[in-house]
XYZ file of C-alpha atoms in Angstrom:
682
model
C 150.235 88.173 134.802
C 149.758 91.501 136.474
C 146.473 93.301 136.050
C 147.924 96.694 136.869
C 148.664 99.561 134.554
C 146.443 98.456 131.696
C 146.230 101.052 128.993
C 143.005 101.233 126.994
C 142.451 98.180 124.797
C 140.597 100.270 122.235
C 142.579 101.671 119.354
C 141.452 103.563 116.294
C 143.331 103.170 113.064
C 142.898 105.118 109.857
C 143.196 104.234 106.238
C 144.320 107.484 104.694
C 143.819 108.794 101.218
C 144.511 112.306 99.955
C 140.903 113.311 100.526
C 139.260 110.921 102.960
C 139.848 108.927 106.082
C 137.993 105.786 107.000
C 137.607 104.917 110.644
C 136.224 101.448 110.981
C 134.012 100.547 113.916
C 132.723 97.031 113.834
C 130.957 94.423 115.893
C 130.277 90.751 115.506
C 127.261 88.974 116.919
C 127.440 85.301 117.637
C 124.310 83.415 118.608
C 124.405 80.544 121.051
C 120.801 79.410 121.315
C 118.831 82.533 122.103
C 121.708 84.407 123.687
C 123.602 86.969 121.665
C 127.212 87.599 122.581
C 128.747 90.760 121.200
C 132.234 89.449 121.183
C 134.124 92.574 122.074
C 135.147 96.130 121.610
C 133.955 97.513 118.327
C 137.049 99.426 117.324
C 139.602 97.727 115.169
C 142.662 98.355 113.092
C 142.431 98.304 109.327
C 145.598 96.213 109.509
C 143.261 93.331 110.280
C 142.693 93.084 106.541
C 146.080 91.305 106.665
C 146.619 87.994 108.430
C 149.459 85.625 109.235
C 148.019 82.122 108.930
C 149.805 78.933 109.953
C 148.332 75.531 109.063
C 149.363 72.728 111.434
C 148.658 69.362 109.778
C 148.497 65.976 111.464
C 150.883 63.821 109.422
C 150.836 60.756 111.679
C 150.264 57.201 110.422
C 146.538 57.414 111.063
C 145.984 60.257 108.577
C 147.711 58.759 105.519
C 144.493 58.193 103.571
C 143.043 61.553 104.511
C 146.143 63.633 103.855
C 145.241 64.549 100.241
C 141.929 65.906 101.523
C 143.832 68.014 104.092
C 146.015 69.493 101.363
C 142.974 70.162 99.230
C 141.388 72.013 102.139
C 144.496 74.155 102.654
C 144.543 74.996 98.939
C 140.867 75.996 99.001
C 141.433 78.340 101.920
C 144.591 79.844 100.407
C 142.731 80.511 97.158
C 140.460 82.859 99.113
C 143.334 84.835 100.631
C 144.989 88.008 99.399
C 148.548 86.705 99.539
C 151.416 89.153 99.396
C 154.338 90.449 101.479
C 152.137 93.302 102.711
C 148.910 91.312 102.755
C 148.190 87.745 103.884
C 151.087 85.428 104.686
C 150.888 81.641 104.970
C 152.982 78.911 106.584
C 152.460 75.136 106.675
C 153.737 72.814 109.408
C 153.288 69.038 109.496
C 153.751 66.916 112.597
C 153.456 63.465 114.123
C 156.010 62.599 116.816
C 157.952 65.767 115.910
C 157.022 68.845 113.909
C 158.536 70.156 110.676
C 157.980 73.463 108.885
C 157.414 73.024 105.151
C 157.638 76.765 104.572
C 157.618 79.889 106.730
C 155.381 82.941 106.667
C 158.039 84.854 104.734
C 159.038 82.047 102.355
C 156.511 82.770 99.595
C 154.978 86.072 98.533
C 152.495 84.864 95.923
C 149.430 82.654 96.182
C 150.565 80.503 93.265
C 153.890 79.641 94.889
C 152.069 78.528 98.022
C 149.551 76.447 96.063
C 152.307 74.781 94.043
C 154.217 73.867 97.200
C 151.140 72.575 99.051
C 150.209 70.506 96.021
C 153.584 68.735 96.227
C 153.650 68.012 99.975
C 154.045 64.401 101.030
C 152.610 62.701 104.062
C 155.155 62.586 106.885
C 154.031 59.498 108.800
C 155.181 58.460 112.249
C 153.836 57.902 115.731
C 152.834 58.821 118.364
C 150.870 62.017 117.736
C 152.343 64.770 119.931
C 150.060 67.716 119.383
C 151.282 69.532 122.495
C 154.873 69.514 121.272
C 153.707 70.660 117.825
C 151.837 73.616 119.318
C 154.935 74.622 121.249
C 156.981 74.223 118.075
C 154.810 76.615 116.050
C 154.926 79.122 118.914
C 158.711 79.028 119.015
C 159.435 78.639 115.303
C 156.495 79.830 113.165
C 155.094 82.830 115.045
C 158.418 84.646 115.269
C 159.815 87.749 113.614
C 162.549 85.831 111.842
C 159.939 83.511 110.324
C 157.906 86.391 108.953
C 155.362 86.806 111.727
C 154.012 90.346 112.080
C 152.569 89.599 115.494
C 152.680 93.180 116.729
C 151.041 94.500 113.578
C 148.559 91.950 112.198
C 146.348 89.101 113.469
C 147.986 85.720 113.998
C 145.867 82.699 113.085
C 146.600 79.005 113.586
C 144.490 76.330 111.891
C 145.095 72.858 113.327
C 143.801 69.841 111.389
C 144.011 66.722 113.529
C 142.938 63.119 113.134
C 143.464 61.753 116.618
C 144.058 62.266 120.324
C 147.398 63.693 121.407
C 149.815 61.501 123.349
C 151.218 64.486 125.215
C 149.504 67.304 127.098
C 148.230 70.266 125.082
C 147.332 72.480 128.056
C 150.503 74.528 128.552
C 151.390 75.054 124.862
C 147.785 75.938 124.006
C 147.775 78.524 126.800
C 151.139 79.850 125.613
C 149.719 80.447 122.126
C 146.709 82.253 123.589
C 148.969 84.448 125.692
C 150.971 85.219 122.587
C 147.735 86.411 120.996
C 147.357 83.633 118.431
C 143.805 82.888 117.364
C 143.638 79.097 117.123
C 140.996 77.081 115.271
C 141.085 73.314 115.703
C 139.444 70.978 113.195
C 139.298 67.284 113.997
C 137.773 64.078 112.720
C 135.611 61.769 114.819
C 138.838 60.042 115.898
C 140.047 63.237 117.540
C 139.259 64.249 121.129
C 136.627 67.008 120.991
C 137.469 68.294 124.479
C 141.128 68.454 123.550
C 140.266 70.439 120.418
C 138.251 72.852 122.529
C 141.179 73.350 124.905
C 143.464 74.100 121.988
C 141.079 76.520 120.301
C 141.055 80.164 121.315
C 137.404 79.674 122.167
C 135.595 76.303 122.468
C 133.231 77.400 119.692
C 136.205 77.489 117.295
C 136.658 73.714 117.574
C 135.097 72.149 114.484
C 134.457 68.459 113.795
C 134.080 66.453 110.587
C 133.397 62.760 110.140
C 136.294 62.278 107.748
C 138.889 64.573 106.191
C 136.956 64.346 102.933
C 134.229 66.338 104.701
C 136.535 69.311 105.338
C 134.888 71.413 102.588
C 131.733 71.363 104.714
C 133.403 73.516 107.378
C 135.465 75.727 105.066
C 132.945 78.574 104.986
C 132.420 78.343 108.742
C 136.163 78.585 109.317
C 136.639 81.491 106.938
C 133.711 83.407 108.391
C 135.077 82.941 111.898
C 138.581 83.992 110.897
C 137.161 87.090 109.230
C 134.972 87.798 112.214
C 137.439 87.697 115.074
C 141.001 88.879 115.474
C 142.986 89.442 118.589
C 144.996 92.544 119.385
C 148.281 91.250 120.693
C 150.295 93.241 123.144
C 154.055 93.528 123.488
C 155.516 91.041 125.930
C 157.367 93.852 127.617
C 155.394 95.953 130.092
C 153.924 99.178 128.738
C 156.028 102.282 129.277
C 154.272 104.687 131.687
C 153.019 107.740 129.909
C 153.334 106.306 126.404
C 150.055 106.752 124.610
C 150.718 104.003 122.125
C 151.444 101.271 124.635
C 149.010 98.383 124.702
C 147.835 96.423 127.701
C 149.042 92.881 128.301
C 147.027 90.398 126.296
C 143.724 89.412 127.870
C 141.808 86.479 126.333
C 138.508 88.164 127.176
C 139.323 91.343 125.239
C 139.087 91.153 121.517
C 139.075 93.355 118.515
C 136.709 92.349 115.789
C 137.483 92.875 112.153
C 134.315 92.191 110.259
C 130.610 91.892 110.711
C 127.862 89.719 109.329
C 124.312 90.888 109.784
C 122.653 87.980 107.999
C 119.703 89.270 106.017
C 118.714 91.974 108.450
C 120.566 95.190 109.102
C 120.314 96.704 112.560
C 122.518 99.774 112.815
C 120.483 101.890 115.191
C 123.252 102.654 117.611
C 126.866 103.672 117.518
C 129.115 100.667 117.428
C 131.463 101.760 120.159
C 130.812 99.165 122.772
C 130.518 95.482 123.521
C 128.450 93.696 126.109
C 130.297 90.448 126.647
C 133.250 89.691 128.896
C 134.958 93.046 128.403
C 134.025 95.245 131.343
C 134.184 98.994 130.951
C 133.879 102.072 133.135
C 132.228 104.726 130.968
C 131.800 108.370 131.965
C 129.677 110.704 129.834
C 130.670 114.372 130.092
C 127.835 116.549 128.772
C 128.080 120.204 127.786
C 125.240 121.844 129.702
C 126.068 125.455 128.842
C 123.566 127.974 127.510
C 124.452 127.157 123.912
C 123.322 123.525 124.126
C 119.840 124.045 125.578
C 118.035 122.986 122.394
C 120.339 120.039 121.757
C 120.352 118.686 125.312
C 117.445 116.232 124.814
C 119.350 114.728 121.883
C 122.437 114.350 124.099
C 120.385 112.459 126.662
C 118.919 110.312 123.914
C 122.441 109.479 122.778
C 123.440 108.440 126.293
C 120.306 106.298 126.656
C 120.855 104.537 123.352
C 124.440 103.683 124.240
C 123.513 102.510 127.747
C 120.839 100.248 126.259
C 123.628 98.364 124.481
C 125.745 97.872 127.595
C 125.815 94.977 130.035
C 125.403 97.050 133.172
C 126.232 95.471 136.501
C 128.621 95.809 139.443
C 130.936 93.250 137.835
C 130.249 94.277 134.255
C 129.843 97.722 132.693
C 129.543 100.782 134.929
C 128.296 104.206 133.885
C 128.591 107.743 135.241
C 127.173 111.012 133.900
C 128.685 114.459 134.487
C 127.278 117.757 133.218
C 129.251 120.987 133.023
C 129.265 124.597 131.901
C 131.246 127.011 134.105
C 131.586 124.285 136.739
C 131.062 120.523 136.598
C 128.584 118.403 138.526
C 128.304 114.610 138.788
C 124.743 113.401 138.355
C 125.730 109.883 139.423
C 128.950 107.952 139.961
C 130.221 104.718 138.451
C 129.122 102.840 141.550
C 125.796 104.629 142.079
C 123.628 102.329 139.944
C 124.024 98.619 139.268
C 121.216 98.124 136.732
C 120.668 99.480 133.251
C 117.109 100.507 134.069
C 118.144 102.674 137.003
C 120.617 104.505 134.787
C 118.064 104.993 132.008
C 115.458 106.299 134.440
C 117.922 108.808 135.880
C 119.194 109.978 132.506
C 115.625 110.408 131.316
C 115.004 112.834 134.172
C 118.137 114.969 133.836
C 117.660 118.708 133.296
C 119.816 121.097 131.356
C 122.199 122.911 133.677
C 122.784 126.142 131.765
C 125.431 128.732 132.510
C 128.500 130.303 130.954
C 131.331 130.345 130.109
C 132.139 126.816 128.920
C 135.152 125.544 130.869
C 135.941 122.201 129.280
C 139.458 122.106 130.733
C 138.169 122.389 134.285
C 135.529 119.735 133.551
C 138.148 117.286 132.299
C 140.188 117.833 135.443
C 137.036 117.368 137.503
C 136.208 113.962 136.005
C 139.805 112.867 136.489
C 139.768 113.810 140.159
C 136.177 112.835 140.981
C 134.823 110.282 138.484
C 137.797 108.055 137.637
C 138.650 107.272 141.267
C 138.369 104.143 143.407
C 135.873 105.771 145.763
C 133.633 106.663 142.809
C 133.610 103.121 141.475
C 136.447 103.247 138.952
C 138.180 99.902 138.494
C 141.207 101.332 136.723
C 143.713 99.592 138.992
C 141.989 96.282 138.303
C 142.689 96.635 134.612
C 139.148 97.564 133.579
C 139.166 99.933 130.564
C 138.338 103.542 131.417
C 136.409 105.515 128.825
C 135.258 109.130 128.682
C 132.769 110.334 126.072
C 132.614 114.104 125.817
C 129.593 115.684 124.085
C 130.552 119.267 123.418
C 128.782 122.175 121.725
C 131.367 124.954 121.714
C 134.929 126.141 122.199
C 136.312 126.047 125.727
C 137.092 129.302 127.535
C 139.899 127.667 129.493
C 142.885 125.584 128.420
C 142.316 121.873 127.838
C 145.928 120.790 127.254
C 147.048 119.856 130.769
C 143.859 118.091 131.953
C 143.583 116.218 128.634
C 147.162 114.995 128.990
C 146.496 113.992 132.587
C 143.576 111.804 131.507
C 145.668 110.143 128.820
C 148.477 109.442 131.273
C 145.943 107.893 133.610
C 144.936 105.543 130.796
C 141.502 107.011 130.085
C 140.340 106.578 126.513
C 138.619 109.831 125.515
C 136.294 110.296 122.551
C 135.381 113.913 121.884
C 132.166 114.523 119.954
C 131.390 118.094 118.945
C 129.017 120.151 116.833
C 129.876 122.643 114.120
C 130.320 125.231 116.901
C 133.058 123.173 118.535
C 136.760 123.658 117.935
C 137.934 120.631 115.952
C 141.568 120.991 117.006
C 140.523 121.293 120.617
C 138.506 118.080 120.338
C 141.504 116.360 118.783
C 143.700 117.489 121.670
C 141.189 116.188 124.179
C 140.623 112.846 122.474
C 142.908 109.922 123.191
C 143.940 110.055 119.563
C 143.096 112.855 117.082
C 141.215 110.309 114.992
C 138.879 109.735 117.952
C 137.480 113.240 117.613
C 134.097 113.242 115.906
C 132.157 116.227 114.656
C 128.383 116.004 114.452
C 127.228 117.252 111.092
C 124.017 116.051 109.464
C 124.709 114.005 106.365
C 122.739 114.455 103.174
C 120.621 111.934 101.286
C 119.418 111.578 97.721
C 115.778 110.466 97.974
C 113.691 109.371 95.005
C 109.947 108.755 95.304
C 108.535 106.309 92.745
C 104.757 106.717 92.652
C 102.256 104.295 91.157
C 100.202 106.447 88.771
C 98.223 103.644 87.124
C 94.450 103.675 86.721
C 93.900 101.770 89.948
C 95.437 104.514 92.130
C 93.455 107.499 90.841
C 91.330 107.980 93.976
C 94.248 107.419 96.327
C 96.732 109.668 94.531
C 95.986 112.796 96.633
C 96.900 110.787 99.759
C 100.126 109.663 98.079
C 101.081 113.273 97.297
C 100.244 114.291 100.854
C 102.551 111.563 102.172
C 105.418 112.728 99.970
C 104.932 116.299 101.168
C 104.979 115.200 104.807
C 108.274 113.350 104.329
C 109.858 116.222 102.378
C 108.960 118.628 105.175
C 111.265 116.662 107.478
C 114.261 116.863 105.128
C 117.155 119.325 104.998
C 116.796 120.503 101.415
C 117.386 124.230 101.844
C 120.972 123.830 103.080
C 121.776 121.472 100.182
C 122.106 118.385 102.350
C 119.140 116.427 101.019
C 118.010 116.190 97.410
C 114.641 114.932 96.185
C 113.265 113.513 92.938
C 109.775 112.280 92.092
C 108.965 109.777 89.346
C 105.465 108.621 88.443
C 104.789 105.466 86.447
C 102.179 103.102 85.058
C 102.967 101.415 81.729
C 105.976 103.697 81.403
C 107.772 105.934 83.928
C 108.095 109.721 83.750
C 110.334 111.878 85.922
C 108.342 114.743 87.437
C 111.632 116.335 88.506
C 115.205 115.175 89.062
C 117.497 115.304 92.088
C 119.147 118.475 90.803
C 115.983 120.232 89.600
C 115.101 122.035 92.842
C 117.326 123.319 95.645
C 114.668 124.539 98.091
C 112.053 122.681 100.060
C 109.405 125.206 99.033
C 109.902 124.533 95.318
C 109.651 120.786 95.856
C 106.493 121.074 97.952
C 104.859 123.370 95.405
C 105.619 120.952 92.566
C 104.407 117.881 94.459
C 101.233 119.713 95.420
C 100.523 120.364 91.735
C 101.226 116.868 90.410
C 98.505 115.277 88.285
C 97.717 111.611 88.220
C 99.315 109.959 85.187
C 96.893 107.093 84.574
C 97.435 104.165 82.238
C 97.883 100.425 82.335
C 99.398 97.923 82.869
C 101.579 98.584 85.908
C 105.196 97.854 84.940
C 107.113 98.246 88.158
C 110.148 96.383 86.835
C 110.554 98.797 83.932
C 110.163 101.736 86.301
C 112.911 100.428 88.590
C 115.234 99.992 85.632
C 114.403 103.531 84.503
C 115.460 104.890 87.863
C 118.765 103.079 87.726
C 119.543 104.327 84.242
C 118.113 107.846 84.383
C 117.664 109.099 87.944
C 120.414 107.608 90.110
C 122.998 109.163 87.794
C 125.401 112.065 88.192
C 123.768 113.971 85.329
C 120.418 113.802 87.124
C 121.930 115.075 90.373
C 122.770 111.819 92.142
C 125.759 112.092 94.460
C 126.301 108.363 94.508
C 129.987 108.604 93.627
C 130.465 111.126 96.437
C 129.283 108.559 98.952
C 125.919 110.228 99.633
C 123.263 107.638 100.591
C 120.828 106.796 97.812
C 117.272 106.081 98.969
C 114.277 104.948 96.935
C 110.730 105.004 98.298
C 108.288 103.074 96.135
C 104.553 103.569 96.743
C 102.530 100.969 94.868
C 98.867 99.993 94.672
C 99.036 96.742 92.739
C 100.990 93.803 91.380
C 103.490 94.437 88.593
C 102.803 93.029 85.132
C 106.509 92.648 84.410
C 109.297 91.026 86.412
C 110.924 93.079 89.140
C 113.746 90.630 89.917
C 116.567 91.858 87.689
C 115.971 95.627 88.057
C 115.536 95.304 91.826
C 118.848 93.435 92.033
C 120.485 96.052 89.831
C 119.443 98.812 92.236
C 120.779 96.838 95.196
C 124.083 96.310 93.411
C 124.221 100.020 92.745
C 123.858 100.584 96.476
C 120.357 102.048 96.512
C 118.435 101.515 99.732
C 114.904 100.704 98.603
C 111.768 100.875 100.744
C 108.548 99.570 99.208
C 105.155 100.609 100.540
C 102.083 98.919 99.141
C 98.364 98.690 99.742
C 96.504 95.425 100.297
C 96.096 95.216 96.501
C 99.870 94.997 96.078
C 101.869 91.761 96.151
C 103.656 91.580 99.507
C 106.272 89.089 98.240
C 106.990 91.356 95.289
C 107.446 94.314 97.623
C 109.890 92.285 99.690
C 111.886 91.383 96.586
C 112.101 95.036 95.615
C 113.104 96.251 99.074
C 116.730 96.220 100.083
C 115.670 93.972 102.940
C 112.284 92.223 103.300
C 111.741 94.095 106.580
C 111.689 97.356 104.598
C 108.512 96.325 102.791
C 105.598 98.117 104.489
C 101.889 97.556 103.953
C 98.844 99.784 104.480
C 95.186 99.036 103.860
C 94.650 102.131 101.741
C 96.775 105.089 100.690
C 94.916 107.194 103.247
C 96.693 105.106 105.905
C 100.170 106.143 104.721
C 100.679 108.515 107.686
C 100.652 105.420 109.910
C 103.964 104.218 108.453
C 105.653 107.597 108.029
C 107.590 107.441 111.287
C 108.613 103.853 110.647
C 109.926 104.788 107.227
C 111.832 107.826 108.479
C 113.395 105.909 111.363
C 114.580 103.183 109.014
C 116.003 105.670 106.533
C 117.839 107.467 109.329
C 119.173 104.212 110.698
C 120.696 102.671 107.623
C 122.596 103.966 104.648
C 124.372 101.890 102.077
C 127.763 102.342 100.527
C 127.799 101.497 96.869
C 130.394 99.190 95.502
C 132.311 101.312 93.006
C 132.083 100.266 89.382
C 135.507 101.754 88.769
C 138.713 100.629 90.504
C 139.276 102.068 93.968
C 141.043 105.390 94.259
C 144.795 104.910 94.833
C 145.569 105.078 98.522
C 142.103 104.007 99.618
C 141.264 100.553 100.917
C 141.520 98.137 98.053
C 140.323 95.053 99.870
C 136.633 95.708 99.300
C 134.881 93.164 97.154
C 131.777 93.814 95.053
C 128.732 94.523 97.170
C 127.133 91.550 98.909
C 123.762 92.159 100.600
C 124.498 89.653 103.368
C 127.938 90.846 104.464
C 129.011 94.238 105.615
C 131.641 96.252 107.375
C 130.551 99.330 109.226
C 132.728 102.340 108.756
C 132.524 105.838 110.015
C 133.571 108.079 107.205
C 134.482 111.717 107.193
C 136.137 114.287 105.001
C 138.729 116.649 106.425
C 138.629 118.675 108.490
C 135.430 117.329 109.998
C 134.053 113.940 110.823
C 130.422 113.153 110.118
C 127.701 111.667 112.238
C 124.016 111.580 111.587
C 122.064 114.314 113.343
C 122.851 116.311 116.430
C 124.423 114.065 118.998
C 122.605 111.186 117.356
C 124.014 107.742 118.067
C 123.187 106.854 114.491
C 126.574 107.311 112.909
C 126.916 108.220 109.254
C 127.398 104.598 108.382
C 128.672 103.245 105.147
C 128.357 99.549 104.578
C 131.352 98.222 102.723
C 131.216 94.679 101.513
C 133.487 92.073 103.038
C 135.082 89.386 100.967
């Protein structure tokens, strides 16, 4: 297979509704011992919500007793699918000496029809077991257009369930399926050949083993999680047409697109999910606007570059990085082959100075990087098939024309992402970007923040320090331009709202009110009741909450003792609502209780006394900036929007960049912390 003329393997796809777009950027971490492999590029098509799944069942003489358990396993998996002509499709093939299709991918369009047919399947019998021939059979007969395969549009998945060693070779047909882009999982009993299963599987880690077929339910969740986690973008078998922007590169087994993400119990979303650090090599050039208008924002640009580089696997045979700065003219700070270690790049970026100058000639800068950065002599590996990526950070409209140089980059196969501020020209960024949907506009996103303050008798002396802490946090917010909203509630036996999210619209009014708050007093401390009060009375539209508009909801609890009532149910209710809760307590508080209340146990912070609250202020603010939660809607999804989202699950997420026309949103100026919504994954 030729390695020449690869077009970028990254593609951005949009789910469109009349008012919003959703651009999904996702990554999947797999742990092997202590090593973390980010399995590939983080951009994926929303079409990956659909799958074509073929089950290949060993029906040879040796599996007669276990065949009912195989069918039961297939039924259990199918019951979890969203079957439909435009959703998931299923096919079942049984084999021994020869293979036979029981039904094709386009035979049935409902889950019930599939379940009824599977329930009635009979064991085929026969010998010997020719798994190689069966694999070739499904390639030629199941994964075809006429059989209902949507190979060029949706992920293709094969699940093999085998009870023995094959009598023929599996090497060539297994490779043929991989080249076709089929993601194969192989499940075998102890009578099967584990090495053979690993050869068949798309990746050796996708070969699963059970003692007997009756143990198949033990690997069902593992299989489903893996299928959800990894999908392959399949390319056309015909070579890409030169100059076509929609052509895909020939399939490469080391380049994946990942459709969902599992973060376990901890959420780490501190950096933009644009890149992977595994087998996919990349040549990445950052083009930074260094004109007079970006002087104040330049440190944030450098911080963005550093944060992205920290996630890369830099090396001469891995990821390579170059940085170019421009205003009237462009200047390369270092080439793709200048540095071979991440640390050298970070040290250099840290020391870069703002160039300054005017006017801003973005067109000339794009032509410059094409002629000087994406070249063999500069370290570009374009002709070797390594993806070429340009990230433009722009703070204004170009004084020259960008059309021709932008087209030239696209024709050369460079994937361009244009990121601009409110001063940038959105249409210009869309022209420059590889696809208009790749153009991002940096606009700070708002938050609804509620402070829940322990006003019981035990906190009387520390209450001034609590108020001071609230004031310090509020001073960092963007209240005056109506981005952030703030509410304060004080509680002891009962809660009382000091003011709601829609009470004040200026930072000054909030600070004045907080400064004048009086300690409530009272006992006992009923934190559970206070949490329920917030859910019912504060995180509501009538109180100013913008929950239904997708604005992040944040709760900061400051507590000085253990609750006298249970916090379990109300804390869960807030999590289900999508509220991101941080709990800060003194040494008199119950640390386990704080962890229960917090959205994640790591968001429970402890100080010795309230006077030590300033010590955790930065930690709190960084965490709030890093993570925002999308609420699972209580009402049905809006027609036209993604309907495959299940009710919120705190252990499973999809990361999506969301924006409302005509602008896209990211958090902060050139911040790598994208305005992230976490949508649950079924």
